[in-house]
Amino acid sequence: MSKQIVIKVSKDFSDFCKSNNFSLAAFRGASASNTNGVPVVWFNVDNTNIVPNNPINVNFDPAYQVYDSLVNAVIPDGRITVGQSMSARLSDSFGIVDKQLTKLPDGGIPTGIRIINKTTGVNIVAGLAGDNGVPIAAFVCNPNVNLFLEPLQTVTISLIGAAFGVGTAIVKATGPSVLLDLTSNDVANIEYNVLMGAWELSVGSPSVPLTQIPAETIMQPFVLPGMNSAKLEQLSAMKF
């Protein structure tokens, strides 16, 4: 089932974005066994297109790809370039074998997707992408270390620098952000209250859990939270 976030654009909000040189970005969430992940801008609207009385629609289907970028490090505020990608479903397992992304016959988990770098002596950046192939998260995959990812039905809306478009790895959002949990709802209507300095649900929106994230906050714990200790122990006990 597709999900939708509708962002109301008032004149105050439009002016606020332009005066601060903000663009509007969206990040999709995933719980990860590795906490070195960096959120990647999956959706972006430049401030020239943040126009009063023109709502911004953020739509997505809960479908995913796995990708590798064939580089060994994530550069903050740098662009993630996809090398190879493959469609992925829960319980799928993927290996990067001699720098080639390959679907493995086993090793997945029912609630998530496994990636393991089997290229000897080389770190490789890899992660999840949306169904359109745009990365949503970037992780440094060390050789022979499992990375497990459980997709979440969360979206973080952020105000970031106008220079950072789709595919940019963002450690901190320049402006205020909000985390929305769409697990139990398919639609949310939100707006930014410039006077109060906070994101809010718009009148008539379904009741959606909402978490304020102040400007200049590290985004990883919100967008790519680590798995709890019980889950990590369960995964470490699995044999592949």
XYZ file of N, CA and C in Angstrom:
720
model
N 0.850 -1.195 0.000
C 0.000 0.000 0.000
C 0.885 1.244 0.000
N 0.645 2.164 -0.923
C 1.453 3.372 -1.007
C 1.166 4.304 0.169
N 2.150 5.114 0.509
C 2.064 6.067 1.611
C 2.185 7.482 1.044
N 1.576 8.442 1.745
C 1.617 9.829 1.268
C 1.736 10.793 2.441
N 2.619 11.761 2.286
C 2.718 12.884 3.221
C 2.454 14.152 2.427
N 1.500 14.935 2.895
C 1.153 16.195 2.241
C 1.635 17.329 3.143
N 2.499 18.184 2.599
C 3.091 19.277 3.371
C 2.465 20.597 2.924
N 1.772 21.231 3.845
C 1.137 22.524 3.550
C 2.221 23.596 3.443
N 2.091 24.471 2.459
C 3.074 25.539 2.259
C 2.382 26.888 2.426
N 2.670 27.556 3.531
C 2.167 28.912 3.760
C 3.185 29.917 3.224
N 2.785 31.179 3.141
C 3.728 32.209 2.706
C 4.874 32.330 3.708
N 4.540 32.235 5.005
C 5.585 32.317 6.027
C 6.617 31.202 5.853
N 6.135 29.994 5.564
C 7.053 28.866 5.394
C 7.897 29.041 4.134
N 7.267 29.468 3.053
C 7.998 29.704 1.809
C 9.091 30.752 2.015
N 8.734 31.852 2.673
C 9.707 32.917 2.939
C 10.828 32.425 3.861
N 10.459 31.607 4.847
C 11.433 31.059 5.798
C 12.477 30.210 5.070
N 12.020 29.369 4.155
C 12.947 28.522 3.395
C 13.863 29.351 2.504
N 13.299 30.339 1.843
C 14.111 31.161 0.937
C 15.125 32.000 1.708
N 14.707 32.583 2.837
C 15.618 33.451 3.584
C 16.759 32.665 4.227
N 16.526 31.381 4.502
C 17.569 30.544 5.097
C 18.260 29.636 4.079
N 17.871 29.778 2.807
C 18.413 28.949 1.725
C 18.226 27.459 2.007
N 17.020 27.113 2.505
C 16.679 25.724 2.775
C 15.985 25.096 1.575
N 16.293 23.833 1.323
C 15.431 22.993 0.501
C 14.730 22.019 1.440
N 13.715 21.323 0.924
C 12.980 20.358 1.745
C 13.352 18.955 1.298
N 13.753 18.128 2.254
C 14.205 16.774 1.942
C 13.390 15.751 2.710
N 13.326 14.542 2.162
C 12.700 13.420 2.859
C 13.684 12.262 2.920
N 13.677 11.573 4.070
C 14.504 10.388 4.298
C 13.596 9.231 4.703
N 13.853 8.046 4.193
C 13.115 6.847 4.593
C 13.919 6.067 5.624
N 13.187 5.381 6.522
C 13.834 4.764 7.663
C 14.080 3.275 7.526
N 15.086 2.807 8.267
C 15.373 1.376 8.376
C 16.132 1.141 9.670
N 15.797 0.055 10.345
C 16.543 -0.369 11.522
C 17.720 -1.219 11.057
N 18.900 -0.984 11.649
C 20.113 -1.609 11.119
C 20.934 -2.274 12.215
N 21.621 -3.349 11.846
C 22.525 -4.019 12.778
C 23.854 -3.291 12.894
N 24.113 -2.371 11.995
C 25.354 -1.610 11.952
C 25.002 -0.135 12.124
N 25.632 0.541 13.083
C 25.271 1.935 13.362
C 26.147 2.942 12.622
N 26.902 2.505 11.613
C 27.709 3.470 10.855
C 26.965 4.010 9.633
N 25.667 3.751 9.548
C 24.895 4.190 8.393
C 24.693 5.696 8.351
N 24.611 6.217 7.142
C 24.353 7.640 6.924
C 23.083 7.770 6.082
N 22.098 8.561 6.546
C 20.888 8.777 5.744
C 21.223 9.455 4.417
N 20.487 9.092 3.389
C 20.690 9.661 2.057
C 19.395 10.324 1.607
N 19.509 11.532 1.068
C 18.323 12.269 0.605
C 17.640 11.469 -0.494
N 16.393 11.112 -0.243
C 15.636 10.293 -1.193
C 14.634 11.143 -1.989
N 14.264 12.296 -1.448
C 13.294 13.192 -2.083
C 13.716 14.603 -1.729
N 13.634 15.525 -2.698
C 14.080 16.890 -2.435
C 13.286 17.887 -3.270
N 12.959 19.015 -2.647
C 12.310 20.128 -3.348
C 13.127 21.384 -3.084
N 13.632 22.003 -4.134
C 14.398 23.235 -4.001
C 13.495 24.367 -3.519
N 14.086 25.352 -2.830
C 13.240 26.415 -2.259
C 12.551 27.271 -3.318
N 13.054 27.264 -4.547
C 12.352 28.005 -5.600
C 11.007 27.362 -5.934
N 10.856 26.083 -5.553
C 9.600 25.373 -5.802
C 8.762 25.192 -4.543
N 9.169 25.831 -3.447
C 8.356 25.846 -2.224
C 7.514 27.114 -2.288
N 6.341 26.971 -2.864
C 5.505 28.110 -3.261
C 4.241 28.142 -2.408
N 3.853 29.313 -1.894
C 2.647 29.398 -1.065
C 1.428 28.791 -1.753
N 0.647 28.062 -0.965
C -0.616 27.445 -1.405
C -0.427 26.332 -2.433
N 0.813 25.848 -2.574
C 1.092 24.694 -3.433
C 1.641 23.565 -2.559
N 0.781 22.678 -2.081
C 1.244 21.616 -1.181
C 2.310 20.744 -1.840
N 3.210 20.242 -1.021
C 4.245 19.315 -1.475
C 3.804 17.904 -1.118
N 3.766 17.030 -2.108
C 3.339 15.645 -1.897
C 4.550 14.720 -1.920
N 4.714 13.982 -0.841
C 5.777 12.984 -0.746
C 5.102 11.615 -0.774
N 5.289 10.881 -1.858
C 4.629 9.585 -2.040
C 5.675 8.484 -2.159
N 5.378 7.324 -1.584
C 6.284 6.194 -1.774
C 5.554 4.878 -1.563
N 6.076 3.864 -2.237
C 5.620 2.490 -2.039
C 6.639 1.781 -1.153
N 6.179 0.944 -0.233
C 7.113 0.213 0.634
C 7.821 -0.909 -0.128
N 8.603 -0.519 -1.117
C 9.363 -1.480 -1.919
C 10.814 -1.007 -1.977
N 11.740 -1.953 -2.168
C 13.148 -1.625 -1.983
C 14.038 -2.285 -3.027
N 15.229 -1.713 -3.148
C 16.333 -2.339 -3.854
C 17.544 -2.361 -2.924
N 18.489 -3.223 -3.230
C 19.802 -3.212 -2.589
C 20.801 -2.719 -3.631
N 21.757 -1.898 -3.200
C 22.735 -1.360 -4.151
C 24.134 -1.430 -3.550
N 25.138 -1.344 -4.414
C 26.498 -1.048 -3.960
C 27.016 0.144 -4.757
N 27.980 0.834 -4.171
C 28.504 2.034 -4.834
C 29.953 1.864 -5.275
N 30.596 0.754 -4.860
C 31.975 0.460 -5.257
C 32.963 1.543 -4.828
N 32.644 2.238 -3.734
C 33.619 3.095 -3.053
C 33.704 2.596 -1.618
N 34.741 3.016 -0.893
C 34.984 2.418 0.423
C 34.662 3.321 1.601
N 34.125 4.513 1.338
C 33.812 5.435 2.430
C 32.654 6.335 2.025
N 31.926 6.800 3.046
C 30.840 7.754 2.818
C 31.367 9.141 3.135
N 31.272 10.041 2.181
C 31.712 11.422 2.385
C 30.511 12.244 2.831
N 30.525 12.803 4.057
C 29.396 13.629 4.500
C 29.110 14.761 3.520
N 27.845 14.951 3.217
C 27.383 15.954 2.252
C 27.867 15.658 0.834
N 28.326 14.422 0.608
C 28.728 14.002 -0.732
C 27.656 13.153 -1.380
N 27.723 13.022 -2.683
C 26.728 12.283 -3.450
C 27.068 10.787 -3.465
N 26.045 9.963 -3.235
C 26.191 8.516 -3.336
C 25.846 8.104 -4.769
N 26.803 7.503 -5.452
C 26.592 7.055 -6.822
C 26.408 5.541 -6.834
N 25.286 5.092 -7.348
C 24.982 3.664 -7.373
C 25.801 2.975 -8.451
N 26.445 1.864 -8.074
C 27.133 1.046 -9.058
C 26.201 0.000 -9.632
N 25.753 -0.921 -8.783
C 24.829 -1.979 -9.180
C 23.653 -1.977 -8.212
N 22.496 -2.438 -8.671
C 21.334 -2.534 -7.788
C 20.481 -3.729 -8.207
N 19.739 -4.257 -7.225
C 18.844 -5.385 -7.468
C 17.606 -5.208 -6.600
N 16.443 -5.622 -7.117
C 15.218 -5.586 -6.324
C 15.366 -6.505 -5.119
N 14.759 -6.079 -3.990
C 14.913 -6.843 -2.752
C 13.586 -6.951 -2.023
N 13.380 -8.116 -1.411
C 12.228 -8.357 -0.551
C 12.716 -8.829 0.811
N 11.823 -8.745 1.801
C 12.164 -9.274 3.110
C 12.570 -10.734 2.984
N 13.564 -11.131 3.724
C 14.176 -12.462 3.765
C 15.228 -12.674 2.678
N 15.415 -11.694 1.783
C 16.455 -11.816 0.760
C 17.844 -11.607 1.364
N 18.829 -12.208 0.733
C 20.219 -12.096 1.156
C 21.079 -11.775 -0.058
N 22.014 -10.820 0.112
C 22.857 -10.381 -1.000
C 24.324 -10.380 -0.577
N 25.179 -10.735 -1.505
C 26.608 -10.670 -1.277
C 27.270 -9.786 -2.316
N 28.354 -9.148 -1.916
C 29.190 -8.416 -2.870
C 30.442 -9.270 -3.041
N 30.473 -10.036 -4.112
C 31.506 -11.048 -4.342
C 32.433 -10.560 -5.450
N 33.702 -10.349 -5.101
C 34.657 -9.793 -6.077
C 34.094 -8.526 -6.713
N 33.529 -7.680 -5.851
C 32.971 -6.378 -6.232
C 31.744 -6.484 -7.129
N 31.094 -7.637 -7.143
C 29.869 -7.822 -7.921
C 28.709 -8.130 -6.972
N 27.630 -7.358 -7.077
C 26.445 -7.583 -6.247
C 25.724 -8.832 -6.737
N 25.472 -9.763 -5.815
C 24.914 -11.062 -6.165
C 23.846 -11.448 -5.156
N 22.744 -12.008 -5.636
C 21.736 -12.527 -4.716
C 22.172 -13.902 -4.242
N 22.152 -14.102 -2.917
C 22.572 -15.369 -2.332
C 21.364 -16.276 -2.109
N 21.565 -17.595 -2.133
C 20.429 -18.509 -2.014
C 19.851 -18.593 -0.613
N 20.608 -18.185 0.410
C 20.102 -18.274 1.777
C 20.784 -17.217 2.637
N 20.413 -17.195 3.924
C 21.053 -16.261 4.846
C 20.218 -15.054 5.191
N 18.993 -14.960 4.674
C 18.140 -13.831 4.992
C 17.401 -14.027 6.305
N 16.695 -12.997 6.736
C 15.855 -13.076 7.928
C 14.441 -12.654 7.534
N 13.413 -13.209 8.174
C 12.034 -12.937 7.746
C 11.643 -11.465 7.782
N 12.240 -10.702 8.704
C 11.842 -9.306 8.883
C 12.756 -8.316 8.177
N 13.760 -8.811 7.464
C 14.705 -7.867 6.899
C 15.497 -8.413 5.730
N 16.540 -7.673 5.387
C 17.383 -7.950 4.230
C 18.831 -8.005 4.708
N 19.563 -8.978 4.215
C 20.965 -9.149 4.609
C 21.882 -8.759 3.462
N 22.970 -8.045 3.804
C 24.035 -7.738 2.852
C 25.349 -8.155 3.497
N 26.182 -8.880 2.764
C 27.508 -9.224 3.269
C 28.538 -8.984 2.169
N 29.600 -8.285 2.538
C 30.690 -7.993 1.611
C 31.667 -9.166 1.624
N 31.716 -9.909 0.537
C 32.609 -11.058 0.427
C 33.829 -10.757 -0.440
N 34.113 -9.466 -0.626
C 35.296 -9.069 -1.386
C 36.461 -8.905 -0.417
N 37.458 -9.739 -0.515
C 38.549 -9.806 0.458
C 39.333 -8.501 0.535
N 39.497 -8.002 1.762
C 40.377 -6.871 2.011
C 39.879 -5.521 1.545
N 38.607 -5.412 1.170
C 38.086 -4.155 0.626
C 36.777 -3.787 1.321
N 36.713 -2.578 1.887
C 35.444 -2.051 2.381
C 34.639 -1.526 1.203
N 33.325 -1.726 1.232
C 32.466 -1.270 0.141
C 31.222 -0.621 0.735
N 30.849 0.535 0.209
C 29.625 1.211 0.642
C 28.436 0.594 -0.083
N 27.428 0.218 0.690
C 26.225 -0.394 0.120
C 25.044 -0.051 1.020
N 23.846 -0.458 0.600
C 22.679 -0.185 1.435
C 21.389 -0.386 0.692
N 20.334 0.189 1.244
C 19.007 0.112 0.648
C 18.753 1.297 -0.262
N 17.968 1.062 -1.291
C 17.442 2.118 -2.157
C 15.934 1.941 -2.245
N 15.248 2.998 -2.659
C 13.824 2.878 -2.904
C 13.566 2.094 -4.176
N 12.291 1.854 -4.462
C 11.969 1.068 -5.657
C 12.354 1.786 -6.937
N 12.641 3.098 -6.850
C 13.082 3.866 -8.016
C 14.603 3.873 -8.156
N 15.303 3.144 -7.276
C 16.751 3.062 -7.362
C 17.505 4.164 -6.652
N 16.797 5.127 -6.047
C 17.462 6.210 -5.320
C 17.866 5.702 -3.935
N 19.145 5.806 -3.560
C 19.570 5.319 -2.241
C 18.817 6.008 -1.107
N 18.560 5.253 -0.036
C 17.956 5.843 1.161
C 18.893 5.734 2.361
N 19.939 4.926 2.242
C 20.896 4.767 3.333
C 22.196 4.227 2.774
N 23.310 4.647 3.389
C 24.631 4.189 2.950
C 25.404 3.664 4.152
N 25.930 2.453 4.033
C 26.700 1.815 5.098
C 28.054 1.381 4.554
N 29.083 1.513 5.379
C 30.377 0.940 5.029
C 30.347 -0.530 5.425
N 30.426 -1.406 4.435
C 30.384 -2.850 4.671
C 31.807 -3.396 4.703
N 32.245 -3.805 5.887
C 33.563 -4.417 6.028
C 33.515 -5.863 5.544
N 34.640 -6.410 5.109
C 34.633 -7.785 4.598
C 34.117 -8.793 5.627
N 33.206 -9.646 5.169
C 32.686 -10.772 5.950
C 31.958 -10.366 7.231
N 31.397 -9.170 7.242
C 30.556 -8.725 8.359
C 29.131 -8.566 7.841
N 28.189 -9.256 8.485
C 26.799 -9.167 8.054
C 26.209 -7.800 8.367
N 25.460 -7.261 7.427
C 24.639 -6.076 7.646
C 23.191 -6.493 7.458
N 22.396 -6.370 8.524
C 20.976 -6.674 8.453
C 20.190 -5.370 8.506
N 19.220 -5.235 7.620
C 18.399 -4.026 7.534
C 16.928 -4.411 7.575
N 16.186 -3.798 8.495
C 14.744 -3.999 8.585
C 14.054 -2.697 8.178
N 13.441 -2.641 6.994
C 12.771 -1.419 6.559
C 11.685 -0.995 7.546
N 11.591 0.306 7.773
C 10.579 0.887 8.646
C 9.633 1.758 7.828
N 8.401 1.881 8.286
C 7.441 2.763 7.622
C 7.520 4.156 8.252
N 8.729 4.681 8.300
C 8.953 6.022 8.837
C 9.541 6.909 7.749
N 9.206 8.184 7.830
C 9.772 9.188 6.928
C 10.181 10.385 7.775
N 11.363 10.903 7.532
C 11.820 12.116 8.198
C 11.835 13.244 7.177
N 11.107 14.309 7.495
C 11.085 15.509 6.652
C 12.051 16.515 7.264
N 12.968 17.037 6.453
C 14.023 17.916 6.960
C 14.183 19.141 6.078
N 14.636 20.213 6.702
C 15.076 21.391 5.962
C 16.600 21.351 5.926
N 17.150 21.290 4.720
C 18.600 21.154 4.557
C 19.091 22.223 3.587
N 20.396 22.350 3.452
C 20.960 23.315 2.525
C 20.507 23.073 1.099
N 20.268 24.140 0.376
C 19.726 24.027 -0.982
C 20.673 23.302 -1.932
N 21.954 23.244 -1.592
C 22.928 22.610 -2.493
C 22.896 21.089 -2.430
N 22.197 20.533 -1.435
C 22.250 19.090 -1.205
C 21.000 18.424 -1.755
N 21.103 17.877 -2.966
C 19.949 17.291 -3.629
C 19.809 15.807 -3.371
N 18.961 15.173 -4.177
C 18.711 13.737 -4.071
C 20.030 12.968 -4.202
N 20.216 11.973 -3.325
C 21.418 11.161 -3.360
C 22.544 11.654 -2.480
N 22.318 12.757 -1.734
C 23.347 13.303 -0.858
C 23.314 12.621 0.505
N 24.472 12.229 1.010
C 24.581 11.643 2.347
C 24.609 12.767 3.379
N 23.645 12.781 4.282
C 23.485 13.871 5.240
C 23.705 13.357 6.662
N 24.717 13.886 7.340
C 24.949 13.523 8.739
C 24.055 14.354 9.652
N 24.008 15.666 9.403
C 23.156 16.573 10.174
C 22.289 17.383 9.221
N 21.023 17.581 9.585
C 20.156 18.473 8.812
C 20.390 19.899 9.292
N 20.550 20.824 8.359
C 20.828 22.211 8.714
C 19.693 22.814 9.528
N 18.449 22.537 9.108
C 17.280 23.107 9.762
C 16.490 22.074 10.536
N 15.309 22.461 11.032
C 14.477 21.554 11.830
C 13.898 20.412 11.005
N 13.744 19.260 11.657
C 13.213 18.060 11.006
C 12.079 17.486 11.842
N 11.345 16.554 11.231
C 10.289 15.844 11.950
C 10.258 14.397 11.471
N 10.159 13.475 12.417
C 10.059 12.046 12.126
C 8.600 11.627 12.214
N 8.083 11.023 11.138
C 6.694 10.577 11.070
C 6.658 9.061 10.981
N 5.832 8.434 11.818
C 5.670 6.984 11.805
C 4.361 6.643 11.102
N 4.479 6.074 9.896
C 3.306 5.746 9.089
C 2.966 4.260 9.143
N 3.421 3.584 10.188
C 3.149 2.155 10.311
C 1.653 1.870 10.313
N 0.879 2.699 11.007
C -0.558 2.455 11.160
C -1.417 3.372 10.312
N -0.801 4.228 9.511
C -1.541 5.160 8.662
C -0.887 5.238 7.291
N -1.700 5.512 6.289
C -1.171 5.650 4.932
C -0.984 7.100 4.521
N -1.539 8.038 5.307
C -1.500 9.455 4.946
C -1.188 10.286 6.188
N -0.403 11.340 6.003
C -0.194 12.349 7.041
C -0.186 13.717 6.380
N -0.785 14.696 7.041
C -0.792 16.076 6.571
C -0.066 16.920 7.608
N 0.999 17.599 7.194
C 1.810 18.342 8.151
C 2.108 19.744 7.632
N 2.604 20.586 8.533
C 3.047 21.931 8.169
C 4.073 22.396 9.186
N 4.877 23.381 8.793
C 5.856 23.943 9.719
C 5.336 25.271 10.232
N 5.209 25.376 11.560
C 4.753 26.603 12.206
C 5.978 27.479 12.452
N 6.162 28.483 11.608
C 7.350 29.328 11.685
C 7.395 30.079 13.007
N 6.244 30.563 13.477
C 6.191 31.327 14.723
C 6.609 30.470 15.915
N 6.129 29.221 15.952
C 6.429 28.323 17.069
C 7.745 27.561 16.870
N 8.251 27.568 15.650
C 9.481 26.840 15.365
C 9.324 25.345 15.502
N 8.176 24.812 15.013
C 7.905 23.380 15.183
C 7.045 22.861 14.042
N 7.234 21.577 13.718
C 6.367 20.887 12.770
C 5.094 20.448 13.486
N 3.974 20.484 12.768
C 2.683 20.132 13.350
C 1.871 19.320 12.352
N 0.933 18.525 12.883
C -0.075 17.914 12.027
C -1.064 18.990 11.611
N -1.434 19.001 10.349
C -2.423 19.961 9.866
C -3.817 19.559 10.328
N -4.716 20.523 10.330
C -6.108 20.257 10.684
C -6.670 19.196 9.733
N -7.295 18.181 10.295
C -7.889 17.119 9.486
C -6.972 15.951 9.205
N -5.705 16.050 9.618
C -4.778 14.941 9.379
C -5.098 13.771 10.296
N -4.902 12.545 9.815
C -4.943 11.405 10.737
C -3.922 11.603 11.858
N -4.175 11.003 12.997
C -3.258 11.106 14.129
C -2.046 10.214 13.889
N -0.931 10.837 13.564
C 0.301 10.122 13.222
C 1.369 10.470 14.256
N 2.063 9.480 14.826
C 3.155 9.782 15.757
C 4.205 10.674 15.098
N 4.617 11.700 15.819
C 5.470 12.745 15.259
C 6.545 13.095 16.286
N 7.796 13.140 15.848
C 8.917 13.466 16.735
C 9.682 14.648 16.166
N 9.804 15.720 16.958
C 10.562 16.891 16.532
C 12.058 16.597 16.621
N 12.808 17.041 15.610
C 14.261 16.888 15.601
C 14.866 18.278 15.391
N 15.561 18.831 16.388
C 16.104 20.184 16.247
C 17.141 20.288 15.124
N 17.357 21.507 14.671
C 18.388 21.763 13.660
C 19.750 21.304 14.168
N 20.602 20.892 13.237
C 21.980 20.473 13.512
C 22.060 19.239 14.409
N 21.028 18.400 14.350
C 21.029 17.137 15.090
C 21.545 16.017 14.187
N 22.350 15.115 14.735
C 22.792 13.947 13.970
C 21.574 13.101 13.622
N 21.408 12.774 12.346
C 20.171 12.169 11.856
C 20.120 10.649 12.002
N 21.269 9.999 12.062
C 21.288 8.531 12.023
C 20.407 7.864 13.075
N 20.416 8.286 14.357
C 19.584 7.581 15.338
C 18.090 7.657 15.049
N 17.660 8.659 14.309
C 16.242 8.816 13.990
C 15.873 8.078 12.697
N 16.694 8.240 11.673
C 16.387 7.664 10.362
C 16.807 6.198 10.286
N 17.967 5.878 10.857
C 18.537 4.528 10.766
C 18.869 4.003 12.162
N 17.857 3.829 13.008
C 18.131 3.406 14.384
C 18.757 2.021 14.448
N 19.629 1.827 15.420
C 20.224 0.514 15.617
C 19.215 -0.473 16.182
N 19.424 -1.739 15.897
C 18.555 -2.782 16.445
C 18.823 -2.945 17.940
N 17.801 -3.407 18.679
C 17.988 -3.587 20.115
C 18.905 -4.781 20.400
N 19.368 -4.866 21.647
C 20.367 -5.873 22.006
C 19.848 -7.293 21.835
N 18.563 -7.506 22.125
C 17.994 -8.851 21.971
C 18.016 -9.291 20.514
N 17.679 -8.365 19.618
C 17.709 -8.677 18.184
C 19.138 -8.959 17.724
N 20.089 -8.153 18.178
C 21.480 -8.344 17.773
C 22.023 -9.683 18.269
N 21.651 -10.062 19.487
C 22.084 -11.366 20.007
C 21.491 -12.500 19.178
N 20.233 -12.342 18.805
C 19.571 -13.357 17.979
C 20.281 -13.502 16.639
N 20.627 -12.379 16.025
C 21.289 -12.416 14.719
C 22.701 -12.992 14.817
N 23.412 -12.631 15.884
C 24.791 -13.115 16.020
C 24.845 -14.622 16.244
N 23.751 -15.182 16.755
C 23.708 -16.625 17.004
C 23.364 -17.428 15.754
N 22.935 -16.736 14.701
C 22.546 -17.442 13.483
C 23.778 -17.915 12.721
N 23.665 -19.065 12.100
C 24.757 -19.633 11.318
C 24.421 -19.535 9.829
N 25.390 -19.070 9.044
C 25.166 -18.913 7.608
C 26.217 -19.707 6.838
